[in-house]
Amino acid sequence: MSVPLYEIATARAGDKGNLNTISVVARDPRWYPVLLGELTPERVRAELGERFRGPVTVHRMDNVHALILVCARASDDTVTTSLYLDAHGKTLAAELLGMEVTGVPEPL
């Protein structure tokens, strides 16, 4: 079954220097494997790539069914110098939650 990510997870984004972090938490433990399969560095970069210039790293937090995505921006693209409308990257969580994910067990 394919659904938007927001159906099975919540997310929050923030920043530190030229890094953006996005935490994604499964709404139900049975959906955590879907997050593991779908939120790969390659897939996150495909969804949000225009904001990032460096690597995307995914950290697992198995005990709380969550992932922390660490996304590097250009070295001179920091909160105080960014030319993006959302310099802090707070809206990146909402943008990521709109992506379609597959393999969700029915029923929701």
PDB file of C-alpha atoms in Angstrom:
ATOM      1  CA  MET A   1       0.000   0.000   0.000  1.00  0.00           C
ATOM      2  CA  SER A   2       1.301   3.475  -0.891  1.00  0.00           C
ATOM      3  CA  VAL A   3       0.534   6.486   1.327  1.00  0.00           C
ATOM      4  CA  PRO A   4       2.006   9.925   2.058  1.00  0.00           C
ATOM      5  CA  LEU A   5       4.642   9.719   4.789  1.00  0.00           C
ATOM      6  CA  TYR A   6       2.544  11.934   7.089  1.00  0.00           C
ATOM      7  CA  GLU A   7       0.004   9.095   7.375  1.00  0.00           C
ATOM      8  CA  ILE A   8       2.506   6.899   9.230  1.00  0.00           C
ATOM      9  CA  ALA A   9       5.006   9.338  10.779  1.00  0.00           C
ATOM     10  CA  THR A  10       5.549  12.732  12.327  1.00  0.00           C
ATOM     11  CA  ALA A  11       8.603  14.888  11.707  1.00  0.00           C
ATOM     12  CA  ARG A  12      10.407  17.955  12.982  1.00  0.00           C
ATOM     13  CA  ALA A  13      13.298  19.837  11.383  1.00  0.00           C
ATOM     14  CA  GLY A  14      15.976  22.155  12.690  1.00  0.00           C
ATOM     15  CA  ASP A  15      19.472  23.353  11.974  1.00  0.00           C
ATOM     16  CA  LYS A  16      22.918  23.797  13.410  1.00  0.00           C
ATOM     17  CA  GLY A  17      25.443  25.753  11.381  1.00  0.00           C
ATOM     18  CA  ASN A  18      25.360  24.366   7.863  1.00  0.00           C
ATOM     19  CA  LEU A  19      23.546  21.160   8.837  1.00  0.00           C
ATOM     20  CA  ASN A  20      19.828  20.508   8.733  1.00  0.00           C
ATOM     21  CA  THR A  21      18.410  17.743  10.889  1.00  0.00           C
ATOM     22  CA  ILE A  22      15.050  16.103  10.453  1.00  0.00           C
ATOM     23  CA  SER A  23      13.660  13.690  13.003  1.00  0.00           C
ATOM     24  CA  VAL A  24      11.036  11.269  11.695  1.00  0.00           C
ATOM     25  CA  VAL A  25       9.065   9.201  14.204  1.00  0.00           C
ATOM     26  CA  ALA A  26       6.772   6.314  13.280  1.00  0.00           C
ATOM     27  CA  ARG A  27       3.217   6.804  14.556  1.00  0.00           C
ATOM     28  CA  ASP A  28       3.074   3.054  15.238  1.00  0.00           C
ATOM     29  CA  PRO A  29       6.006   0.668  15.814  1.00  0.00           C
ATOM     30  CA  ARG A  30       4.793  -1.589  12.988  1.00  0.00           C
ATOM     31  CA  TRP A  31       5.488   1.243  10.516  1.00  0.00           C
ATOM     32  CA  TYR A  32       9.121   1.690  11.597  1.00  0.00           C
ATOM     33  CA  PRO A  33      10.378  -0.891   9.055  1.00  0.00           C
ATOM     34  CA  VAL A  34       8.724   1.196   6.319  1.00  0.00           C
ATOM     35  CA  LEU A  35      10.724   4.234   7.469  1.00  0.00           C
ATOM     36  CA  LEU A  36      13.918   2.166   7.404  1.00  0.00           C
ATOM     37  CA  GLY A  37      13.239   0.998   3.871  1.00  0.00           C
ATOM     38  CA  GLU A  38      12.020   4.271   2.405  1.00  0.00           C
ATOM     39  CA  LEU A  39      14.092   6.986   4.099  1.00  0.00           C
ATOM     40  CA  THR A  40      17.450   6.107   2.617  1.00  0.00           C
ATOM     41  CA  PRO A  41      20.064   8.816   1.994  1.00  0.00           C
ATOM     42  CA  GLU A  42      19.391   8.531  -1.744  1.00  0.00           C
ATOM     43  CA  ARG A  43      15.632   8.903  -1.377  1.00  0.00           C
ATOM     44  CA  VAL A  44      15.903  11.855   1.032  1.00  0.00           C
ATOM     45  CA  ARG A  45      18.314  13.583  -1.350  1.00  0.00           C
ATOM     46  CA  ALA A  46      15.894  12.984  -4.243  1.00  0.00           C
ATOM     47  CA  GLU A  47      13.065  14.586  -2.246  1.00  0.00           C
ATOM     48  CA  LEU A  48      14.983  17.519  -0.741  1.00  0.00           C
ATOM     49  CA  GLY A  49      18.148  17.646  -2.850  1.00  0.00           C
ATOM     50  CA  GLU A  50      17.994  21.266  -3.910  1.00  0.00           C
ATOM     51  CA  ARG A  51      18.710  22.314  -0.316  1.00  0.00           C
ATOM     52  CA  PHE A  52      21.733  20.061   0.268  1.00  0.00           C
ATOM     53  CA  ARG A  53      25.257  20.055  -1.105  1.00  0.00           C
ATOM     54  CA  GLY A  54      26.872  17.425   1.091  1.00  0.00           C
ATOM     55  CA  PRO A  55      26.028  13.967   2.347  1.00  0.00           C
ATOM     56  CA  VAL A  56      22.757  12.850   3.879  1.00  0.00           C
ATOM     57  CA  THR A  57      23.269  10.583   6.895  1.00  0.00           C
ATOM     58  CA  VAL A  58      20.522   8.474   8.457  1.00  0.00           C
ATOM     59  CA  HIS A  59      20.805   7.563  12.143  1.00  0.00           C
ATOM     60  CA  ARG A  60      18.540   4.828  13.505  1.00  0.00           C
ATOM     61  CA  MET A  61      16.876   5.162  16.884  1.00  0.00           C
ATOM     62  CA  ASP A  62      15.350   1.711  17.126  1.00  0.00           C
ATOM     63  CA  ASN A  63      14.253   2.051  20.749  1.00  0.00           C
ATOM     64  CA  VAL A  64      11.870   4.926  19.883  1.00  0.00           C
ATOM     65  CA  HIS A  65      11.060   3.901  16.277  1.00  0.00           C
ATOM     66  CA  ALA A  66      12.612   7.035  14.839  1.00  0.00           C
ATOM     67  CA  LEU A  67      15.234   8.194  12.363  1.00  0.00           C
ATOM     68  CA  ILE A  68      17.420  11.277  12.536  1.00  0.00           C
ATOM     69  CA  LEU A  69      18.381  12.584   9.111  1.00  0.00           C
ATOM     70  CA  VAL A  70      21.452  14.823   9.036  1.00  0.00           C
ATOM     71  CA  CYS A  71      21.716  16.770   5.805  1.00  0.00           C
ATOM     72  CA  ALA A  72      24.758  18.889   4.951  1.00  0.00           C
ATOM     73  CA  ARG A  73      24.313  22.227   3.238  1.00  0.00           C
ATOM     74  CA  ALA A  74      26.994  24.142   1.378  1.00  0.00           C
ATOM     75  CA  SER A  75      29.740  25.289   3.743  1.00  0.00           C
ATOM     76  CA  ASP A  76      28.783  28.940   3.248  1.00  0.00           C
ATOM     77  CA  ASP A  77      25.020  28.291   3.553  1.00  0.00           C
ATOM     78  CA  THR A  78      24.458  28.810   7.271  1.00  0.00           C
ATOM     79  CA  VAL A  79      21.414  30.185   9.035  1.00  0.00           C
ATOM     80  CA  THR A  80      22.853  33.693   9.165  1.00  0.00           C
ATOM     81  CA  THR A  81      23.936  33.715   5.496  1.00  0.00           C
ATOM     82  CA  SER A  82      21.332  31.567   3.728  1.00  0.00           C
ATOM     83  CA  LEU A  83      19.450  33.140   0.852  1.00  0.00           C
ATOM     84  CA  TYR A  84      16.587  30.646   1.183  1.00  0.00           C
ATOM     85  CA  LEU A  85      13.273  32.013   2.413  1.00  0.00           C
ATOM     86  CA  ASP A  86      13.354  29.368   5.163  1.00  0.00           C
ATOM     87  CA  ALA A  87      16.967  29.815   6.310  1.00  0.00           C
ATOM     88  CA  HIS A  88      16.475  27.540   9.334  1.00  0.00           C
ATOM     89  CA  GLY A  89      15.000  24.704   7.256  1.00  0.00           C
ATOM     90  CA  LYS A  90      11.973  24.324   9.531  1.00  0.00           C
ATOM     91  CA  THR A  91       9.688  23.542   6.589  1.00  0.00           C
ATOM     92  CA  LEU A  92      11.840  20.629   5.392  1.00  0.00           C
ATOM     93  CA  ALA A  93       9.978  18.252   7.713  1.00  0.00           C
ATOM     94  CA  ALA A  94       6.651  19.203   6.150  1.00  0.00           C
ATOM     95  CA  GLU A  95       8.093  18.825   2.658  1.00  0.00           C
ATOM     96  CA  LEU A  96       9.496  15.381   3.479  1.00  0.00           C
ATOM     97  CA  LEU A  97       6.186  14.260   5.014  1.00  0.00           C
ATOM     98  CA  GLY A  98       4.540  14.763   1.632  1.00  0.00           C
ATOM     99  CA  MET A  99       6.583  12.026  -0.060  1.00  0.00           C
ATOM    100  CA  GLU A 100       4.859   8.782  -1.007  1.00  0.00           C
ATOM    101  CA  VAL A 101       6.028   5.638   0.763  1.00  0.00           C
ATOM    102  CA  THR A 102       5.228   2.049  -0.129  1.00  0.00           C
ATOM    103  CA  GLY A 103       5.055  -1.204   1.758  1.00  0.00           C
ATOM    104  CA  VAL A 104       2.710   0.086   4.464  1.00  0.00           C
ATOM    105  CA  PRO A 105       0.782  -2.810   5.995  1.00  0.00           C
ATOM    106  CA  GLU A 106      -2.993  -2.510   5.834  1.00  0.00           C
ATOM    107  CA  PRO A 107      -5.072  -1.333   7.595  1.00  0.00           C
ATOM    108  CA  LEU A 108      -3.613   1.971   8.726  1.00  0.00           C
TER     109      LEU A 108
END
